[in-house]
Amino acid sequence: MKCRVCREPAIIDIRRHNANFCADHFLRLCRDQVTKAIEAFSMITPDERCLVAVSGGKDSLAVWDILLDLGYQADGLYLGLGIGDYSDESGRYAREFAAQRGATLVEISLPDAYGFDIPNGSRAAKRKPCSACGLSKRHLFDQAALEGGYDVVATGHNLDDEAAVLFGNVLHWQTEYLGRQLPVLPARDGFPRKIKPLVRLGEREMAAYCVVKGIDYIVDECPMAKGNKHIGYKEALTAIEATSAGAKHSFYFGFLDRASARFQAEAEADQADLTPCTECGSPTSTEVCAFCRLVTRAGGRLPDGDHDTRLDAWFGDHVHPDPVVDGAFAGDPDDRDDPDPDPADHEPVLVDLAPTRRSPKDARP
Ligand code: AMP
Ligand code: FES
Ligand code: ZN
Ligand code: ZN
């Protein structure tokens, strides 16, 4: 097995590229694929500040590493979700990487800052752990980016993740989510831009990237996510890929090229007017945002009302005299800001850029 580029012994075969690569050329391929994604979707420029959400897993540490190598201004953000040993261990990997690279890691602990953790809080709030977790992550990513003055939030979602989310959304014809399943979501209404630079790279490549680069990462999946639908969709697509190399890539990129625009109008029409949450100041379509409602129901502590001034400045021009709590919405009010009422219970962090308002017919069985 020889490297396609230099003919030296290869360390990895990538069937969808029909090629093998040595360590150096494999690392170059990973960087090139990220560059290609960044350019194709206008994700970020070198003068912008990026906050990389790092879970301590292979994908998010790899994307942070690649963005730094490519010369981007990238700080990390680690959220302590209070999921027992899993959180302790994943936080250690994130800190270790930051120390090795001399990079800045911002940390937020959900239990310390808001007085609840995901296992107990989701139980008290009667939500699935992954749903409460996804909602908390989306909120805290946005807030940390705004407070830190970052232009962009990057996550480690890879091709396998995106293809699996697409598969779930197609399976259930979640058309309003299909219109928003993009590798970059523009900044809007006080939310930072969100990017997924790893969409051209698969899970196996990211694991290999970390091994070759000597990056230690948490191998275990989150214990709360075991057996969820997203993992099932991933396994189904991996089974298809085994006999049809390139299937995940053509499914996802074919969707972006040929289908995604058809769902955009619905996704845009679905975006409600936003006003500041009366508790935390975040843009929301309800008086109190979904995260603050979760905090209350989970038995946690709400923030002290010290809203971020950048948000106040934005709302200066946009505030509506009456917050939108209208009769047009007939679903569970707690789902209004949360794009994940159920469909894939391990909701991808980036699907939601903005709260959605549903029509009464959506609430009917
Ligand atoms: P997941 O929802 O667990 O599949 O994670 C998707 C992406 O969200 C990861 O690639 C990270 O970029 C980010 N992420 C997940 N968990 C955390 C965390 N605890 N802190 C910061 N970012 C996270
Ligand atoms: Fe959120 Fe597991 S990472 S519930
Ligand atoms: Zn080579
Ligand atoms: Zn709020």
Coordinates of C-alpha atoms and ligand atoms in Angstrom, one line a residue, residues 3 5-6 22 25, ligand 3:
C3 CA 1.0 6.8 -0.8
V5 CA 1.4 11.4 -3.7
C6 CA 4.9 10.2 -2.8
C22 CA 1.5 8.4 4.1
H25 CA 0.2 13.5 2.9
Ligands
ZN3 ZN 3.1 10.6 0.9

